[in-house]
Amino acid sequence: MSVEAQKETLAFQAEVSQVLNLVIRSLYSNKEIFLRELVSNASDAAEKLRFEALTDEALFEDDPELRIRVTMDKEAGTLTISDNGIGMSRQEVTETIGTIASSGTKKFFEALSGDQTKDSELIGQFGVGFYSAFIVADKVTLITRRAGLAEEHGVRWESTGEGDYSIENVDKPSRGTDVILHLREDEKEFLEDYRLRSIISKFSDHIAMPVEMEKQRFGEPEEGEEQPEQPEFERVNKGTALWMRPKSEISDEEYKEFYKHVSHDFEEPLAWAHNRVEGNNEYSALLYIPSRAPFDMWDRDQKHGVKLFVRRVFIMDEAEKLMPRYLRFIKGVVDSDDLPLNVSREILQHNRKIDTIRQANVKRVLGMLEKMAKNEPEKYQTFWDQFGKVMKEGPAEEFGNKERIAGLLRFASTHNDDDTQNVSLADYIGRMKEGQEKIYYITADSAAAARFSPHLELLKKKGIEVLLLSDRVDEWLVSSLTEFDGKPLQSVAKGALDLGELEDKEEKEAQEKSAEEHQGLLERVKKVLGETVKEVRVSHRLTDSPACLVVEEHDMSANLARVLKSVGQDAPGTSPIMELNMQHPLLGRLDQEPDEDRFADLTRVLFDQAQLAEGGQLDDPAAFVRRLNTLMLNLSGE
Ligand code: ADP
Ligand code: MG
């Protein structure tokens, strides 16, 4: 016996034990889903075989009819789900069942809190798949053989789901996988033929593959009557690919079940679009908008959500060519009649048919979202809260649909009392003041930093709305989205903040006069700060704060510089412009300060405060504290 064939008992990864416990506890109220998960895996395995067999027909061995079988043994108390799909090698079993390999999944586990209610929600996002077997079984035996390997390379895996599993090589004549559930004492309802049939048709009608059960024989066999040697099987589910059926014949329930199957999500989708396109590029597309972001949405290795089929044969599910990155959360299926079956990633790169399908997909999704935003604003808000950050990548990624995507964006705003992102650019434009030409926004590290930034003071006083942008991606967004509906977007922390018609002549004149009057002070301050600032000037955007920092129109915003720094990137140093509020008593005090050292301390404190007020961090916080303390001591001494 080779070393390979020896029986080993191995411990589950700690995370696996954790997920097992959680699954059993949190999904118990919906326990029949175990069957959906196991049938779904069987169907995936059959699809993989069909795909691999395109280039290696021998993999079909002598058994080309792919099917899934559900059988039971009442005496033994077992329920078995068998497929003649791709199967697994010993290594594949250890790697996929017993380990949690992907980095995204690891992160998921780090997110678990130990709080049962919260964690059950998380588990829904994660999709527990195979482990759901332990909801109803106190022992699971999996016997499998990879298609193409010899009989003796079968593998037997077994576990009670309590910390470890055993694995050994066995003979398995037929390729594919049998999952044998040793049902818990109180789960024997899953040995009822009728019960199983109804679960299968509920969950698995849409699977493009027959799910079979043994034909029922009624009555006891007569004395001497021949028992058929092989049991006869019959199909229980519809067994046609859901997306190929006419829309009018598909119920919402079926669409939802199919979603759960393709997306590995437990939640219901928010919306879907099902289309059949005829002509010289024939295909069907069924696209879903999920209701919750997957735990690995930010994971770079994450698989893309739209599966590509060619004439019902599953080809790949990393078809990023079918959907742009900013719509990577969309799930579903595209089934082409016209692409070659041996289509490869390379072919997909430059295929006109694929490009057309992709463009049409994008239009469908944007259309679905526009409709939802208009007719079901609450639902749209759910969508936005989950996927808004991803959608914001859109204008930069897809120039052609920029305006449409921009119409779907939602922001927090000074118009609202809270920080919910629910203001559209069109809402904003609808509320613009007489004479207002620009859409004003501010970017900051947090919603609070944006809302309370000194840069907003003048606009607040004038009652002008400002959009509060505090997602990291916002900087990226505003660098490519510079206008909407003919109205330019303008940062309130950049340039001279020319409010145009919104300011009257007197205000402008007063500003100019103030600048002339205080020329001496401005120069004194600039001398203290030296190269730290580009310029010191009189501000008209402040009403309450003594000072703020701004950058020139085309310079990198201070917020972006901070974002880049925080991810370890170099931000080319542009020094800010310091603006002073001459109405503020502190500046009067500063102007009167005869002692040059104290003047310098005060100036630096003002500069540091301006940084803090916009949510920035000080290069030398200790120096700030020291100066402040010196000034405070002087105060009391006076
Ligand atoms: P998922 O289906 O989301 O990948 P599961 O927990 O359901 O997660 O399954 C984990 C993995 O185990 C699958 O990705 C697959 O590689 C393997 N697997 C499970 N069941 C089967 C099966 N019947 N045949 C072949 N491989 C399977
Ligand atoms: Mg699965």
XYZ file of C-alpha atoms and ligand atoms in Angstrom:
666
model
C 0.000 0.000 0.000
C 1.411 3.347 -0.936
C 1.816 6.070 1.651
C -0.897 7.929 -0.219
C -3.407 5.207 0.355
C -2.923 5.175 4.111
C -5.655 6.412 6.271
C -4.939 9.716 7.905
C -6.873 11.641 10.473
C -6.424 15.338 10.088
C -7.648 18.304 12.060
C -9.809 20.856 10.373
C -8.336 24.275 10.120
C -9.495 26.224 13.125
C -11.648 28.367 10.857
C -13.458 25.347 9.490
C -14.516 24.173 12.933
C -15.691 27.656 13.635
C -17.768 27.840 10.480
C -19.231 24.417 11.128
C -20.534 25.402 14.509
C -21.886 28.611 13.212
C -23.591 26.988 10.261
C -25.348 24.446 12.357
C -26.540 27.007 14.845
C -27.582 29.759 12.491
C -29.110 27.860 9.617
C -31.050 25.352 11.595
C -34.338 27.141 11.034
C -33.891 26.685 7.305
C -32.268 23.292 7.367
C -33.547 21.906 4.061
C -31.111 24.169 2.227
C -28.437 21.499 2.741
C -29.958 19.678 -0.212
C -29.810 22.732 -2.420
C -26.133 23.204 -1.553
C -25.162 19.601 -2.231
C -27.142 19.420 -5.472
C -25.640 22.732 -6.492
C -22.121 21.365 -5.909
C -22.980 18.233 -7.874
C -24.192 20.347 -10.743
C -21.052 22.521 -10.650
C -18.990 19.336 -10.768
C -20.902 18.105 -13.802
C -20.419 21.443 -15.544
C -16.706 21.272 -14.909
C -16.551 17.813 -16.394
C -18.448 18.873 -19.468
C -16.038 21.730 -19.944
C -12.876 19.674 -19.488
C -14.263 17.006 -21.773
C -14.384 19.517 -24.597
C -10.655 18.991 -24.964
C -10.423 15.469 -23.558
C -13.365 13.332 -24.451
C -11.944 10.334 -22.621
C -12.999 11.958 -19.364
C -16.556 10.870 -20.068
C -15.300 7.293 -19.660
C -18.290 5.249 -20.860
C -20.851 7.379 -19.108
C -21.623 10.608 -20.993
C -25.082 11.278 -19.552
C -24.511 13.684 -16.718
C -26.968 13.429 -13.852
C -27.382 13.788 -10.135
C -29.020 11.125 -8.001
C -30.601 11.349 -4.588
C -31.070 7.995 -2.878
C -31.862 6.875 0.622
C -31.476 3.915 2.851
C -34.083 3.944 5.567
C -32.515 1.158 7.562
C -29.095 2.722 7.635
C -30.620 6.179 8.079
C -28.589 7.630 5.254
C -29.298 9.988 2.420
C -26.887 10.044 -0.519
C -26.339 12.660 -3.190
C -24.318 11.239 -6.097
C -23.029 12.836 -9.231
C -21.010 11.630 -12.191
C -19.206 14.937 -12.507
C -15.542 15.791 -12.350
C -14.858 14.283 -8.896
C -11.853 15.108 -6.771
C -8.351 13.781 -6.277
C -7.076 13.203 -2.756
C -5.254 16.477 -2.821
C -8.310 18.324 -4.070
C -10.379 16.910 -1.244
C -7.941 18.120 1.395
C -7.584 21.451 -0.284
C -11.250 22.196 -0.782
C -13.010 20.365 2.036
C -11.147 20.855 5.271
C -9.240 23.984 4.464
C -10.240 27.480 3.748
C -7.705 28.682 1.303
C -8.692 31.972 -0.189
C -7.421 35.083 1.459
C -10.849 36.646 1.129
C -12.352 33.865 3.204
C -9.685 34.262 5.843
C -10.596 37.894 6.132
C -14.178 36.879 6.518
C -13.299 34.855 9.556
C -11.420 37.701 11.055
C -14.635 39.676 10.772
C -16.593 37.201 12.898
C -17.356 38.756 16.216
C -18.607 35.905 18.365
C -21.956 37.681 18.545
C -24.378 35.095 17.259
C -26.886 37.378 15.583
C -24.266 39.386 13.770
C -22.355 36.312 12.744
C -25.398 34.580 11.320
C -25.821 37.522 9.036
C -22.234 37.228 7.954
C -22.578 33.550 7.305
C -25.315 34.373 4.829
C -22.892 36.472 2.871
C -20.287 33.822 2.904
C -22.231 30.879 1.538
C -21.476 27.765 3.490
C -21.904 25.199 0.784
C -20.690 21.757 1.646
C -20.648 22.313 5.386
C -24.399 22.744 5.418
C -24.531 18.921 5.322
C -23.804 18.966 9.042
C -27.036 20.764 9.759
C -28.873 17.464 9.382
C -26.100 14.875 9.564
C -23.961 13.869 12.504
C -21.544 12.155 10.158
C -20.776 12.796 6.514
C -18.947 10.387 4.244
C -17.726 11.606 0.888
C -16.496 9.122 -1.683
C -15.094 10.531 -4.856
C -12.899 9.837 -7.851
C -11.504 12.386 -10.244
C -12.537 11.776 -13.856
C -9.651 10.282 -15.795
C -7.909 8.690 -12.796
C -7.868 4.925 -12.299
C -10.320 3.096 -10.061
C -7.922 2.777 -7.145
C -7.538 6.536 -6.901
C -10.891 6.891 -5.256
C -10.899 8.846 -1.992
C -12.993 8.350 1.089
C -13.386 11.325 3.420
C -15.355 11.162 6.600
C -16.103 13.459 9.463
C -18.493 14.034 12.306
C -17.850 17.730 11.930
C -16.164 17.928 15.304
C -12.651 19.077 14.741
C -11.175 16.380 12.528
C -11.747 14.212 9.503
C -10.271 11.026 8.110
C -9.134 10.513 4.557
C -8.031 7.345 2.777
C -7.816 5.908 -0.697
C -10.480 3.445 -1.799
C -11.522 1.828 -5.043
C -14.258 3.679 -6.809
C -15.313 2.277 -10.167
C -17.568 5.126 -11.250
C -16.238 8.634 -11.563
C -17.731 11.520 -9.585
C -18.802 12.041 -6.025
C -21.164 10.436 -3.509
C -21.982 12.449 -0.438
C -23.499 10.182 2.201
C -25.303 11.882 5.048
C -25.804 9.902 8.238
C -28.882 11.746 9.371
C -29.276 12.854 12.955
C -31.907 10.962 14.909
C -34.452 13.776 14.644
C -33.882 14.501 10.951
C -35.386 11.319 9.580
C -38.003 13.347 7.691
C -35.369 13.584 4.992
C -35.842 9.915 4.307
C -39.395 10.529 3.063
C -39.637 10.252 -0.668
C -42.328 12.893 -0.958
C -40.487 15.402 1.207
C -37.311 15.049 -0.825
C -39.111 15.423 -4.133
C -40.733 18.618 -3.031
C -37.444 20.109 -1.806
C -35.725 19.169 -5.036
C -38.318 20.789 -7.210
C -38.374 23.833 -4.978
C -34.636 24.391 -5.076
C -33.352 22.625 -8.118
C -35.824 22.907 -10.969
C -33.597 25.371 -12.746
C -30.487 23.193 -12.652
C -29.659 22.335 -16.226
C -29.253 18.705 -15.376
C -31.572 15.954 -14.271
C -31.821 15.314 -10.559
C -33.114 11.770 -10.282
C -34.713 9.650 -7.603
C -35.604 6.013 -7.552
C -38.962 5.222 -9.106
C -41.452 4.316 -6.429
C -42.798 0.770 -6.621
C -46.160 0.434 -5.048
C -47.052 -2.566 -2.967
C -44.849 -5.410 -1.845
C -43.398 -7.564 -4.613
C -45.491 -10.699 -5.172
C -44.128 -13.989 -3.997
C -41.678 -15.144 -6.618
C -41.828 -11.865 -8.550
C -38.431 -10.783 -9.839
C -36.960 -7.817 -8.057
C -35.405 -5.617 -10.734
C -31.655 -5.871 -10.278
C -30.940 -2.225 -10.954
C -33.288 0.271 -9.458
C -35.000 2.445 -12.011
C -34.520 6.192 -11.773
C -36.712 9.046 -12.862
C -36.109 12.738 -13.128
C -37.579 14.865 -10.340
C -36.661 18.402 -11.353
C -37.488 20.175 -14.591
C -33.862 19.913 -15.609
C -33.777 22.670 -18.185
C -31.586 25.704 -17.782
C -33.791 28.394 -16.338
C -32.419 31.120 -18.574
C -33.511 29.209 -21.662
C -37.125 29.089 -20.612
C -39.553 31.822 -21.713
C -39.870 34.624 -19.201
C -43.618 34.257 -18.970
C -43.247 30.736 -17.616
C -40.820 31.560 -14.844
C -42.090 32.588 -11.435
C -40.326 35.086 -9.184
C -39.641 32.243 -6.792
C -37.781 30.361 -9.497
C -35.750 33.403 -10.422
C -34.817 33.866 -6.785
C -33.838 30.244 -6.315
C -31.708 30.359 -9.398
C -30.011 33.464 -8.072
C -29.055 31.624 -4.911
C -27.592 28.883 -7.022
C -25.448 31.072 -9.302
C -24.411 33.568 -6.685
C -23.792 31.282 -3.715
C -25.697 33.917 -1.767
C -28.383 33.177 0.783
C -30.150 36.474 0.432
C -32.706 37.297 -2.207
C -31.658 39.515 -5.095
C -32.857 43.107 -5.335
C -33.719 42.904 -9.017
C -33.012 40.957 -12.175
C -33.206 41.310 -15.943
C -33.756 38.382 -18.277
C -33.247 38.877 -21.993
C -33.072 36.779 -25.100
C -31.352 38.386 -28.077
C -31.941 37.043 -31.581
C -30.122 37.913 -34.790
C -26.542 37.364 -35.803
C -25.300 37.388 -32.215
C -27.791 35.235 -30.384
C -27.591 34.879 -26.659
C -29.556 34.860 -23.430
C -28.607 36.959 -20.450
C -29.963 36.730 -16.935
C -28.441 39.357 -14.668
C -29.071 39.943 -10.980
C -28.422 42.801 -8.602
C -27.671 41.303 -5.167
C -29.027 42.868 -2.029
C -25.829 42.587 -0.081
C -22.190 43.098 -0.879
C -20.198 39.859 -0.776
C -17.509 39.692 1.869
C -14.853 39.601 -0.813
C -15.980 42.520 -2.943
C -12.650 44.229 -2.372
C -10.634 41.084 -2.814
C -8.572 41.331 -5.945
C -8.711 37.597 -6.640
C -12.446 37.569 -6.378
C -14.184 35.741 -9.197
C -16.442 37.739 -11.338
C -20.101 37.170 -10.991
C -21.306 36.543 -14.510
C -20.868 33.017 -15.788
C -20.326 32.436 -19.451
C -22.008 29.489 -21.137
C -21.842 28.531 -24.782
C -24.861 26.548 -25.911
C -25.604 25.458 -22.326
C -22.005 24.387 -21.664
C -20.431 26.233 -18.778
C -17.214 27.890 -19.943
C -15.936 30.143 -17.165
C -16.944 32.353 -14.329
C -14.090 34.787 -14.463
C -15.524 36.412 -17.506
C -14.517 39.954 -16.600
C -15.051 40.690 -20.243
C -18.778 40.389 -19.711
C -19.033 43.137 -17.142
C -16.855 46.153 -16.320
C -15.113 46.213 -12.958
C -17.399 48.800 -11.421
C -20.284 46.369 -11.934
C -18.380 43.390 -10.560
C -21.098 42.711 -7.998
C -23.596 41.730 -10.693
C -24.325 37.994 -10.768
C -25.844 35.906 -13.469
C -25.439 34.004 -16.671
C -24.735 34.774 -20.292
C -25.310 31.894 -22.694
C -24.142 32.481 -26.240
C -25.284 30.498 -29.257
C -22.614 31.920 -31.511
C -19.288 31.729 -29.720
C -17.056 28.715 -30.341
C -17.153 26.104 -27.583
C -13.414 26.186 -27.188
C -13.495 29.892 -26.475
C -10.512 30.916 -24.349
C -9.714 33.983 -22.318
C -7.517 35.199 -25.152
C -10.340 34.923 -27.631
C -12.608 36.780 -25.256
C -10.159 39.655 -25.150
C -10.782 40.663 -28.718
C -14.127 39.332 -29.649
C -16.652 41.637 -31.216
C -19.572 39.510 -30.142
C -18.394 39.602 -26.552
C -17.962 43.365 -26.717
C -21.507 43.759 -27.955
C -22.835 41.499 -25.217
C -20.897 43.421 -22.623
C -22.184 46.780 -23.778
C -25.727 45.508 -23.778
C -25.216 44.037 -20.284
C -24.064 47.376 -18.961
C -27.078 49.101 -20.484
C -29.385 46.537 -18.900
C -27.871 46.976 -15.487
C -27.869 50.765 -15.652
C -31.448 50.634 -16.887
C -32.466 48.386 -13.989
C -30.822 50.746 -11.527
C -32.384 53.852 -13.045
C -35.779 52.243 -12.845
C -35.222 51.216 -9.261
C -33.987 54.678 -8.280
C -37.100 56.196 -9.789
C -39.771 53.750 -8.693
C -38.370 52.171 -5.564
C -36.141 54.733 -3.890
C -35.886 52.743 -0.661
C -34.674 49.698 -2.470
C -32.259 51.858 -4.386
C -30.921 53.196 -1.102
C -30.239 49.627 0.036
C -28.403 49.078 -3.195
C -26.431 52.286 -2.841
C -25.410 51.610 0.738
C -24.027 48.244 -0.333
C -22.494 49.004 -3.698
C -22.173 52.788 -3.963
C -18.432 52.713 -3.378
C -17.979 50.357 -6.297
C -20.283 52.301 -8.601
C -18.181 55.383 -7.938
C -15.356 53.741 -9.886
C -17.622 53.902 -12.915
C -17.098 57.371 -14.378
C -13.339 56.830 -14.464
C -13.637 53.360 -15.928
C -16.282 53.826 -18.524
C -16.159 57.118 -20.254
C -19.018 56.329 -22.602
C -21.545 55.875 -19.806
C -20.212 58.608 -17.561
C -23.313 60.768 -17.564
C -25.645 57.824 -16.931
C -23.507 56.532 -14.085
C -23.254 60.040 -12.646
C -27.032 60.175 -12.607
C -27.037 57.116 -10.338
C -24.545 58.469 -7.809
C -25.690 59.462 -4.329
C -23.906 61.677 -1.825
C -24.100 62.916 1.707
C -24.859 66.613 1.768
C -25.152 69.650 3.999
C -28.801 69.652 2.940
C -29.364 66.649 5.239
C -28.846 66.408 8.957
C -27.261 62.988 8.805
C -24.552 61.453 6.681
C -26.695 59.114 4.573
C -25.620 59.141 0.962
C -28.932 59.872 -0.679
C -28.582 63.120 -2.623
C -28.295 62.796 -6.387
C -26.599 65.377 -8.580
C -29.986 66.113 -10.085
C -31.435 66.773 -6.597
C -28.555 69.129 -5.975
C -29.052 71.017 -9.209
C -32.748 71.315 -8.431
C -31.868 73.142 -5.210
C -29.188 75.435 -6.627
C -29.486 79.112 -5.684
C -30.306 81.813 -8.152
C -27.033 82.692 -9.842
C -25.212 79.510 -8.669
C -23.277 77.909 -11.497
C -21.316 75.140 -9.814
C -21.888 71.990 -7.846
C -19.853 72.438 -4.662
C -18.302 69.549 -2.816
C -15.677 68.830 -0.236
C -13.545 65.720 0.147
C -12.397 64.629 3.569
C -11.401 61.636 5.563
C -14.730 61.170 7.286
C -18.227 62.495 6.921
C -17.814 64.496 10.117
C -14.543 66.040 8.979
C -16.248 67.048 5.737
C -19.334 68.473 7.402
C -17.437 70.547 9.950
C -14.570 71.644 7.792
C -13.855 75.383 7.933
C -13.922 75.477 4.137
C -17.704 75.304 4.253
C -18.301 78.309 6.475
C -19.100 80.908 3.851
C -21.285 78.555 1.821
C -23.169 77.568 4.942
C -23.734 81.205 5.749
C -25.092 81.817 2.275
C -27.231 78.700 2.466
C -25.481 77.001 -0.422
C -25.555 73.207 -0.387
C -22.251 71.316 -0.365
C -21.837 67.615 -1.133
C -19.805 65.814 1.517
C -17.456 63.248 -0.015
C -15.656 60.997 2.403
C -15.185 57.633 0.684
C -11.663 56.996 -0.457
C -12.832 56.435 -3.982
C -14.345 59.921 -4.065
C -11.037 61.556 -4.938
C -10.782 59.212 -7.853
C -14.362 59.969 -8.806
C -14.027 63.749 -8.846
C -10.838 63.540 -10.842
C -12.811 62.072 -13.729
C -16.267 63.479 -13.136
C -15.779 67.170 -13.590
C -19.284 68.158 -14.552
C -22.850 66.950 -14.600
C -25.642 68.246 -16.769
C -23.457 71.139 -17.881
C -22.631 72.193 -14.314
C -18.995 71.993 -13.229
C -18.122 70.265 -9.967
C -16.048 72.514 -7.721
C -14.099 71.635 -4.597
C -14.566 74.200 -1.852
C -10.997 73.602 -0.683
C -9.404 74.491 -3.980
C -8.627 77.752 -5.739
C -10.038 81.120 -4.852
C -13.623 79.949 -4.312
C -15.057 82.446 -6.700
C -18.748 82.317 -5.986
C -19.485 84.337 -9.107
C -22.935 85.858 -9.075
C -23.508 84.636 -5.560
C -21.335 87.388 -4.166
C -22.276 90.980 -4.496
C -20.035 93.801 -5.528
C -19.662 95.243 -2.050
C -18.428 91.934 -0.689
C -15.802 91.722 -3.386
C -14.611 95.245 -2.820
C -14.452 94.739 0.906
C -12.256 91.701 0.340
C -9.831 93.544 -1.845
C -9.601 96.373 0.588
C -8.966 94.025 3.468
C -6.143 92.371 1.547
C -4.447 95.717 0.955
C -4.836 96.813 4.556
C -3.302 93.651 5.918
C -0.460 93.271 3.481
C 2.051 93.773 6.304
C 0.596 91.006 8.452
C 0.366 88.602 5.525
C 4.046 89.099 4.804
C 5.015 88.608 8.437
C 3.118 85.316 8.565
C 4.608 84.097 5.305
C 8.087 84.857 6.640
C 7.513 82.644 9.672
C 6.103 79.742 7.681
C 8.546 79.997 4.794
C 8.303 77.172 2.271
C 5.652 75.337 4.294
C 3.089 77.456 2.492
C 2.929 78.688 -1.057
C 1.150 81.883 -0.186
C -0.634 83.604 2.663
C -3.749 85.515 1.745
C -6.932 86.987 3.099
C -9.784 84.518 3.098
C -13.361 85.181 2.346
C -14.552 81.618 2.771
C -14.265 81.702 6.558
C -16.759 83.144 8.970
C -15.916 81.428 12.268
C -12.453 79.932 12.013
C -9.309 82.040 12.049
C -7.526 80.200 9.239
C -7.738 77.415 6.679
C -5.564 75.762 4.082
C -6.467 75.458 0.431
C -4.692 74.257 -2.683
C -4.596 75.621 -6.152
C -7.302 74.536 -8.577
C -5.176 71.888 -10.262
C -3.095 70.733 -7.333
C -3.700 67.501 -5.508
C -6.164 67.979 -2.679
C -4.853 67.657 0.844
C -7.289 64.805 1.384
C -5.954 62.846 -1.577
C -2.413 63.416 -0.377
C -3.441 61.934 2.984
C -5.156 58.968 1.348
C -2.056 58.221 -0.700
C 0.195 58.520 2.317
C -1.985 56.181 4.329
C -1.608 53.457 1.720
C 2.137 53.990 1.659
C 2.333 55.937 -1.579
C 4.332 59.048 -2.138
C 2.254 62.144 -2.495
C 4.214 64.757 -4.428
C 4.520 67.596 -1.941
C 2.554 70.650 -2.913
C 2.526 73.288 -0.236
C -0.897 74.681 0.595
C -2.057 78.261 0.556
C -2.900 79.582 4.000
C -5.966 81.777 4.182
C -6.619 84.076 7.139
C -9.943 85.346 8.394
C -9.325 88.982 9.188
C -12.622 89.287 11.043
C -11.428 86.826 13.661
C -10.214 88.383 16.938
C -7.177 86.089 17.030
C -5.802 87.792 13.938
C -6.266 91.201 15.487
C -4.286 89.833 18.447
C -1.634 88.466 16.117
C -1.323 91.765 14.292
C -0.661 93.515 17.602
C 2.001 91.079 18.786
C 5.307 92.915 19.182
C 7.362 89.928 20.375
C 8.646 88.124 17.261
C 9.077 84.757 19.020
C 5.569 84.807 20.304
C 4.311 85.944 16.919
C 6.031 82.916 15.359
C 4.513 80.537 17.921
C 1.039 81.937 17.384
C 1.406 81.696 13.621
C 2.525 78.088 13.728
C -0.278 77.174 16.086
C -2.757 78.751 13.673
C -1.272 76.784 10.810
C -1.424 73.483 12.707
C -4.982 74.164 13.827
C -6.023 74.710 10.240
C -4.631 71.290 9.418
C -6.411 69.666 12.340
C -9.708 71.346 11.529
C -9.893 69.732 8.118
C -9.106 66.322 9.528
C -5.396 66.328 8.798
C -2.542 65.088 10.934
C 0.343 67.153 12.160
C 3.875 66.348 11.110
C 5.114 67.251 14.574
C 2.271 67.074 17.092
C 4.652 67.386 20.046
C 5.865 70.767 18.829
C 2.267 71.910 18.504
C 1.527 70.942 22.082
C 4.700 72.608 23.337
C 3.857 75.879 21.616
C 0.307 75.808 22.813
C 1.490 75.266 26.380
C 3.963 78.122 26.177
C 1.208 80.389 24.937
C -1.140 79.273 27.697
C 1.485 79.921 30.361
C 2.079 83.374 28.976
C -1.624 84.061 29.066
C -1.878 83.341 32.776
C 1.244 85.348 33.482
C -0.168 88.466 31.910
P -18.535 26.409 -3.309
O -19.503 25.528 -4.005
O -19.084 27.781 -3.047
O -17.177 26.447 -3.928
P -18.742 24.446 -1.272
O -18.460 24.440 0.186
O -20.137 24.136 -1.661
O -18.322 25.853 -1.825
O -17.773 23.452 -1.982
C -16.382 23.591 -1.808
C -15.610 22.946 -2.914
O -15.623 21.540 -2.774
C -16.148 23.207 -4.294
O -15.692 24.436 -4.819
C -15.586 22.030 -5.065
O -14.252 22.277 -5.447
C -15.586 20.920 -4.030
N -16.759 20.084 -4.181
C -17.844 20.066 -3.370
N -18.741 19.155 -3.785
C -18.231 18.594 -4.898
C -18.681 17.567 -5.825
N -19.873 16.974 -5.675
N -17.857 17.243 -6.835
C -16.656 17.850 -6.997
N -16.182 18.804 -6.182
C -16.952 19.185 -5.142
Mg -21.303 24.990 -3.308
